[in-house]
């Protein structure tokens, strides 16, 4: 008996939740998942992670169904963020728990921390890694609850 097909709109929603932006928006998927794809339905939660050094794609996998696809991401938000352009009101508040993404050549690490100050999208703010007594780090606000540091 053949497995039922995956509802591709579920993948579109998962990518939007993962990136924090909708289809066609800066930072979101460039296009919806190609509706010609016939993927077996995934019976477990989808596994999403950034793919590529510059995070220009999201890898979506279903371990139980055995498939993996890649969705291209509109990197316009990334370019604006790298130049430190502010995008308005604070989306990260002082004391808020945040995910800290540290990206380098071929890897991305994620640590949990807290914001030491408020920040709008694209602004650099101080954050502190949870459980560490070290000095605060400077990271760029990517989206609500997420900041990032790009290593050379």
PDB file of C-alpha atoms in Angstrom:
ATOM      1  CA  UNK A   1       0.000   0.000   0.000  1.00  0.00           C
ATOM      2  CA  UNK A   2       1.426   3.379  -1.016  1.00  0.00           C
ATOM      3  CA  UNK A   3       1.940   6.034   1.623  1.00  0.00           C
ATOM      4  CA  UNK A   4      -0.279   9.088   1.438  1.00  0.00           C
ATOM      5  CA  UNK A   5       1.346  12.212  -0.063  1.00  0.00           C
ATOM      6  CA  UNK A   6       2.751  15.016   2.082  1.00  0.00           C
ATOM      7  CA  UNK A   7       0.713  18.230   2.229  1.00  0.00           C
ATOM      8  CA  UNK A   8       3.327  20.649   0.852  1.00  0.00           C
ATOM      9  CA  UNK A   9       1.656  23.653   2.525  1.00  0.00           C
ATOM     10  CA  UNK A  10       2.813  22.135   5.848  1.00  0.00           C
ATOM     11  CA  UNK A  11       6.411  22.456   4.623  1.00  0.00           C
ATOM     12  CA  UNK A  12       5.778  26.065   3.510  1.00  0.00           C
ATOM     13  CA  UNK A  13       4.434  26.915   6.992  1.00  0.00           C
ATOM     14  CA  UNK A  14       7.343  25.139   8.704  1.00  0.00           C
ATOM     15  CA  UNK A  15       9.885  27.108   6.648  1.00  0.00           C
ATOM     16  CA  UNK A  16       8.077  30.385   7.450  1.00  0.00           C
ATOM     17  CA  UNK A  17       8.104  29.535  11.174  1.00  0.00           C
ATOM     18  CA  UNK A  18      11.788  28.546  10.999  1.00  0.00           C
ATOM     19  CA  UNK A  19      12.951  31.680   9.129  1.00  0.00           C
ATOM     20  CA  UNK A  20      10.537  34.095  10.805  1.00  0.00           C
ATOM     21  CA  UNK A  21       9.399  35.451   7.415  1.00  0.00           C
ATOM     22  CA  UNK A  22       6.759  34.511   4.882  1.00  0.00           C
ATOM     23  CA  UNK A  23       7.190  33.379   1.289  1.00  0.00           C
ATOM     24  CA  UNK A  24       8.592  36.195  -0.852  1.00  0.00           C
ATOM     25  CA  UNK A  25       9.503  38.371   2.143  1.00  0.00           C
ATOM     26  CA  UNK A  26      13.097  39.314   2.982  1.00  0.00           C
ATOM     27  CA  UNK A  27      14.536  36.410   4.964  1.00  0.00           C
ATOM     28  CA  UNK A  28      11.760  33.997   3.952  1.00  0.00           C
ATOM     29  CA  UNK A  29      11.435  31.358   1.248  1.00  0.00           C
ATOM     30  CA  UNK A  30      11.817  32.769  -2.258  1.00  0.00           C
ATOM     31  CA  UNK A  31       8.995  30.562  -3.560  1.00  0.00           C
ATOM     32  CA  UNK A  32       6.538  27.982  -2.205  1.00  0.00           C
ATOM     33  CA  UNK A  33       7.609  24.348  -2.384  1.00  0.00           C
ATOM     34  CA  UNK A  34       7.104  23.072  -5.945  1.00  0.00           C
ATOM     35  CA  UNK A  35       3.621  21.531  -6.019  1.00  0.00           C
ATOM     36  CA  UNK A  36       4.775  18.906  -8.536  1.00  0.00           C
ATOM     37  CA  UNK A  37       6.765  17.186  -5.773  1.00  0.00           C
ATOM     38  CA  UNK A  38       5.279  13.920  -4.526  1.00  0.00           C
ATOM     39  CA  UNK A  39       6.715  13.268  -1.079  1.00  0.00           C
ATOM     40  CA  UNK A  40       5.544  10.556   1.277  1.00  0.00           C
ATOM     41  CA  UNK A  41       3.671  11.943   4.285  1.00  0.00           C
ATOM     42  CA  UNK A  42       5.931  12.576   7.277  1.00  0.00           C
ATOM     43  CA  UNK A  43       4.694  10.863  10.443  1.00  0.00           C
ATOM     44  CA  UNK A  44       7.246  12.635  12.680  1.00  0.00           C
ATOM     45  CA  UNK A  45       8.104  16.321  13.140  1.00  0.00           C
ATOM     46  CA  UNK A  46      10.027  17.810  10.220  1.00  0.00           C
ATOM     47  CA  UNK A  47      13.745  18.421  10.767  1.00  0.00           C
ATOM     48  CA  UNK A  48      14.649  21.935   9.582  1.00  0.00           C
ATOM     49  CA  UNK A  49      18.112  23.453   9.611  1.00  0.00           C
ATOM     50  CA  UNK A  50      20.056  26.091   7.750  1.00  0.00           C
ATOM     51  CA  UNK A  51      21.990  24.805   4.757  1.00  0.00           C
ATOM     52  CA  UNK A  52      25.030  26.465   3.252  1.00  0.00           C
ATOM     53  CA  UNK A  53      27.612  28.822   4.609  1.00  0.00           C
ATOM     54  CA  UNK A  54      25.540  31.953   3.994  1.00  0.00           C
ATOM     55  CA  UNK A  55      22.236  30.408   5.091  1.00  0.00           C
ATOM     56  CA  UNK A  56      20.682  30.874   1.661  1.00  0.00           C
ATOM     57  CA  UNK A  57      18.677  27.649   1.927  1.00  0.00           C
ATOM     58  CA  UNK A  58      16.748  25.682   4.500  1.00  0.00           C
ATOM     59  CA  UNK A  59      17.114  21.895   4.527  1.00  0.00           C
ATOM     60  CA  UNK A  60      13.876  20.111   5.376  1.00  0.00           C
ATOM     61  CA  UNK A  61      14.034  16.389   6.099  1.00  0.00           C
ATOM     62  CA  UNK A  62      11.671  13.666   7.183  1.00  0.00           C
ATOM     63  CA  UNK A  63      13.713  10.881   8.775  1.00  0.00           C
ATOM     64  CA  UNK A  64      10.818   8.405   8.838  1.00  0.00           C
ATOM     65  CA  UNK A  65       9.810   8.894   5.173  1.00  0.00           C
ATOM     66  CA  UNK A  66      13.428   9.129   4.019  1.00  0.00           C
ATOM     67  CA  UNK A  67      13.237  12.345   2.001  1.00  0.00           C
ATOM     68  CA  UNK A  68      15.135  15.641   2.140  1.00  0.00           C
ATOM     69  CA  UNK A  69      14.512  18.854   0.178  1.00  0.00           C
ATOM     70  CA  UNK A  70      16.044  22.331   0.102  1.00  0.00           C
ATOM     71  CA  UNK A  71      14.184  25.632  -0.048  1.00  0.00           C
ATOM     72  CA  UNK A  72      15.968  28.786  -1.263  1.00  0.00           C
ATOM     73  CA  UNK A  73      15.723  31.775   1.070  1.00  0.00           C
ATOM     74  CA  UNK A  74      15.532  35.438   0.054  1.00  0.00           C
ATOM     75  CA  UNK A  75      18.770  36.793   1.516  1.00  0.00           C
ATOM     76  CA  UNK A  76      17.867  40.491   1.286  1.00  0.00           C
ATOM     77  CA  UNK A  77      17.359  40.609   5.071  1.00  0.00           C
ATOM     78  CA  UNK A  78      20.792  39.094   5.610  1.00  0.00           C
ATOM     79  CA  UNK A  79      22.453  41.758   3.469  1.00  0.00           C
ATOM     80  CA  UNK A  80      20.717  44.565   5.349  1.00  0.00           C
ATOM     81  CA  UNK A  81      21.612  42.999   8.675  1.00  0.00           C
ATOM     82  CA  UNK A  82      25.304  42.693   7.777  1.00  0.00           C
ATOM     83  CA  UNK A  83      25.416  46.444   7.231  1.00  0.00           C
ATOM     84  CA  UNK A  84      23.824  47.128  10.597  1.00  0.00           C
ATOM     85  CA  UNK A  85      20.713  48.822   9.266  1.00  0.00           C
ATOM     86  CA  UNK A  86      18.065  49.292  11.914  1.00  0.00           C
ATOM     87  CA  UNK A  87      14.519  48.275  11.095  1.00  0.00           C
ATOM     88  CA  UNK A  88      12.458  50.186  13.657  1.00  0.00           C
ATOM     89  CA  UNK A  89      11.127  49.199  17.044  1.00  0.00           C
ATOM     90  CA  UNK A  90      12.821  46.775  19.415  1.00  0.00           C
ATOM     91  CA  UNK A  91      11.925  43.138  18.749  1.00  0.00           C
ATOM     92  CA  UNK A  92      14.287  41.819  21.430  1.00  0.00           C
ATOM     93  CA  UNK A  93      13.854  43.167  24.963  1.00  0.00           C
ATOM     94  CA  UNK A  94      16.376  43.369  27.789  1.00  0.00           C
ATOM     95  CA  UNK A  95      16.269  40.209  29.920  1.00  0.00           C
ATOM     96  CA  UNK A  96      14.558  38.172  27.187  1.00  0.00           C
ATOM     97  CA  UNK A  97      15.802  34.655  26.490  1.00  0.00           C
ATOM     98  CA  UNK A  98      17.353  34.450  23.025  1.00  0.00           C
ATOM     99  CA  UNK A  99      18.985  31.876  20.750  1.00  0.00           C
ATOM    100  CA  UNK A 100      22.511  32.971  19.842  1.00  0.00           C
ATOM    101  CA  UNK A 101      23.631  31.727  16.408  1.00  0.00           C
ATOM    102  CA  UNK A 102      27.380  31.729  15.827  1.00  0.00           C
ATOM    103  CA  UNK A 103      28.134  31.182  12.144  1.00  0.00           C
ATOM    104  CA  UNK A 104      31.530  30.448  10.641  1.00  0.00           C
ATOM    105  CA  UNK A 105      33.002  28.883   7.554  1.00  0.00           C
ATOM    106  CA  UNK A 106      30.935  25.721   7.154  1.00  0.00           C
ATOM    107  CA  UNK A 107      29.307  25.576  10.592  1.00  0.00           C
ATOM    108  CA  UNK A 108      26.586  27.093  12.749  1.00  0.00           C
ATOM    109  CA  UNK A 109      26.425  26.760  16.536  1.00  0.00           C
ATOM    110  CA  UNK A 110      23.428  27.687  18.644  1.00  0.00           C
ATOM    111  CA  UNK A 111      23.537  28.600  22.340  1.00  0.00           C
ATOM    112  CA  UNK A 112      20.875  29.927  24.647  1.00  0.00           C
ATOM    113  CA  UNK A 113      21.386  33.267  26.312  1.00  0.00           C
ATOM    114  CA  UNK A 114      19.699  36.456  27.405  1.00  0.00           C
ATOM    115  CA  UNK A 115      19.608  39.960  25.982  1.00  0.00           C
ATOM    116  CA  UNK A 116      21.441  42.573  28.056  1.00  0.00           C
ATOM    117  CA  UNK A 117      19.727  45.404  26.130  1.00  0.00           C
ATOM    118  CA  UNK A 118      16.803  46.074  23.784  1.00  0.00           C
ATOM    119  CA  UNK A 119      17.343  45.874  20.030  1.00  0.00           C
ATOM    120  CA  UNK A 120      15.571  46.288  16.704  1.00  0.00           C
ATOM    121  CA  UNK A 121      16.119  43.992  13.737  1.00  0.00           C
ATOM    122  CA  UNK A 122      19.612  44.577  12.326  1.00  0.00           C
ATOM    123  CA  UNK A 123      20.938  46.307  15.456  1.00  0.00           C
ATOM    124  CA  UNK A 124      23.919  45.049  17.448  1.00  0.00           C
ATOM    125  CA  UNK A 125      23.127  44.416  21.104  1.00  0.00           C
ATOM    126  CA  UNK A 126      24.870  42.873  24.093  1.00  0.00           C
ATOM    127  CA  UNK A 127      23.891  39.306  25.012  1.00  0.00           C
ATOM    128  CA  UNK A 128      25.107  36.917  27.674  1.00  0.00           C
ATOM    129  CA  UNK A 129      25.370  33.134  27.240  1.00  0.00           C
ATOM    130  CA  UNK A 130      23.297  31.259  29.843  1.00  0.00           C
ATOM    131  CA  UNK A 131      25.358  29.732  32.640  1.00  0.00           C
ATOM    132  CA  UNK A 132      28.491  31.759  31.833  1.00  0.00           C
ATOM    133  CA  UNK A 133      29.975  34.463  34.022  1.00  0.00           C
ATOM    134  CA  UNK A 134      31.944  35.835  31.048  1.00  0.00           C
ATOM    135  CA  UNK A 135      31.538  39.317  29.624  1.00  0.00           C
ATOM    136  CA  UNK A 136      28.583  40.028  27.387  1.00  0.00           C
ATOM    137  CA  UNK A 137      28.971  39.411  23.650  1.00  0.00           C
ATOM    138  CA  UNK A 138      27.800  41.687  20.846  1.00  0.00           C
ATOM    139  CA  UNK A 139      25.342  40.046  18.460  1.00  0.00           C
ATOM    140  CA  UNK A 140      23.020  41.278  15.732  1.00  0.00           C
ATOM    141  CA  UNK A 141      19.255  40.980  16.168  1.00  0.00           C
ATOM    142  CA  UNK A 142      18.004  38.659  13.430  1.00  0.00           C
ATOM    143  CA  UNK A 143      14.364  38.231  14.450  1.00  0.00           C
ATOM    144  CA  UNK A 144      12.359  38.056  17.683  1.00  0.00           C
ATOM    145  CA  UNK A 145      14.163  35.719  20.072  1.00  0.00           C
ATOM    146  CA  UNK A 146      17.206  35.237  17.836  1.00  0.00           C
ATOM    147  CA  UNK A 147      20.552  37.035  17.526  1.00  0.00           C
ATOM    148  CA  UNK A 148      23.623  36.142  15.495  1.00  0.00           C
ATOM    149  CA  UNK A 149      27.373  36.514  15.235  1.00  0.00           C
ATOM    150  CA  UNK A 150      29.198  35.910  11.919  1.00  0.00           C
ATOM    151  CA  UNK A 151      32.798  34.808  12.324  1.00  0.00           C
ATOM    152  CA  UNK A 152      35.342  35.695   9.620  1.00  0.00           C
TER     153      UNK A 152
END
